[in-house]
Coordinates of C-alpha atoms in Angstrom, one line a residue:
K1 CA 0.1 -0.5 -0.2
E2 CA 0.8 3.5 -0.8
E3 CA 2.2 6.1 1.7
C4 CA -0.4 8.5 2.3
L5 CA 0.4 12.2 3.5
Q6 CA -1.2 12.9 6.6
V7 CA -2.7 16.5 7.3
E8 CA -4.8 18.8 9.6
G9 CA -7.3 21.4 8.2
V10 CA -10.2 23.2 8.7
I11 CA -13.8 22.7 6.8
H12 CA -14.5 26.3 5.1
S13 CA -17.6 24.7 3.4
V14 CA -20.1 21.4 3.0
L15 CA -20.7 20.4 -0.4
P16 CA -23.0 17.9 -1.8
G17 CA -22.7 14.0 -1.7
T18 CA -20.8 13.8 1.5
M19 CA -18.0 16.4 -0.2
F20 CA -16.2 19.3 2.0
R21 CA -13.9 21.9 0.6
V22 CA -11.0 22.5 3.6
E23 CA -8.7 24.3 4.2
L24 CA -5.3 23.3 4.8
H25 CA -2.4 25.7 7.9
N26 CA -0.8 26.9 4.7
G27 CA -3.8 27.8 3.1
H28 CA -4.6 25.6 0.2
L29 CA -7.9 24.6 -0.5
V30 CA -8.9 21.0 -1.1
L31 CA -11.3 18.5 -2.4
A32 CA -12.1 16.1 0.6
H33 CA -15.1 13.1 0.8
I34 CA -15.1 11.1 4.6
S35 CA -13.5 7.4 5.7
G36 CA -16.0 4.8 5.1
K37 CA -15.3 4.3 9.3
M38 CA -16.9 7.2 9.8
R39 CA -19.6 7.2 7.4
K40 CA -20.4 3.8 9.3
S41 CA -20.7 5.9 13.0
F42 CA -22.7 8.4 11.5
I43 CA -20.2 11.5 12.6
K44 CA -21.2 14.8 11.4
L45 CA -18.9 17.6 10.0
V46 CA -20.3 21.1 10.1
T47 CA -18.1 24.0 9.2
G48 CA -15.9 25.0 11.3
D49 CA -14.4 21.1 12.8
R50 CA -10.7 20.9 12.6
V51 CA -10.1 17.3 10.4
K52 CA -7.0 15.1 9.6
L53 CA -6.9 14.1 6.2
E54 CA -5.0 11.6 4.5
M55 CA -3.8 12.6 0.7
S56 CA -1.8 10.9 -1.9
P57 CA 1.7 11.9 -2.8
Y58 CA 0.4 11.6 -6.2
D59 CA -2.5 13.9 -6.3
I60 CA -2.7 16.8 -3.6
D61 CA -5.6 18.3 -4.6
K62 CA -7.5 15.9 -2.9
G63 CA -8.3 13.6 0.3
R64 CA -10.1 11.9 2.3
I65 CA -11.3 12.8 6.2
V66 CA -10.2 9.8 8.6
H67 CA -10.9 11.9 11.5
R68 CA -12.5 14.8 13.2
I69 CA -10.3 16.6 15.7
G70 CA -13.4 19.0 17.1

């Protein structure tokens, strides 16, 4: 399995289809979706929540939300 980049960010906006626009600490906006475990556990995410993302080193414009920090 490929190595993923783990970064933290803040949810900037909520998009349809469980997609989110996440702003990283360096100001970069990333399109992200929820991981399967979070979807199974019915974790709700709103604008302003801090989240942890996994991103592929090949495509840094998309990511997967794996944890809600607060």
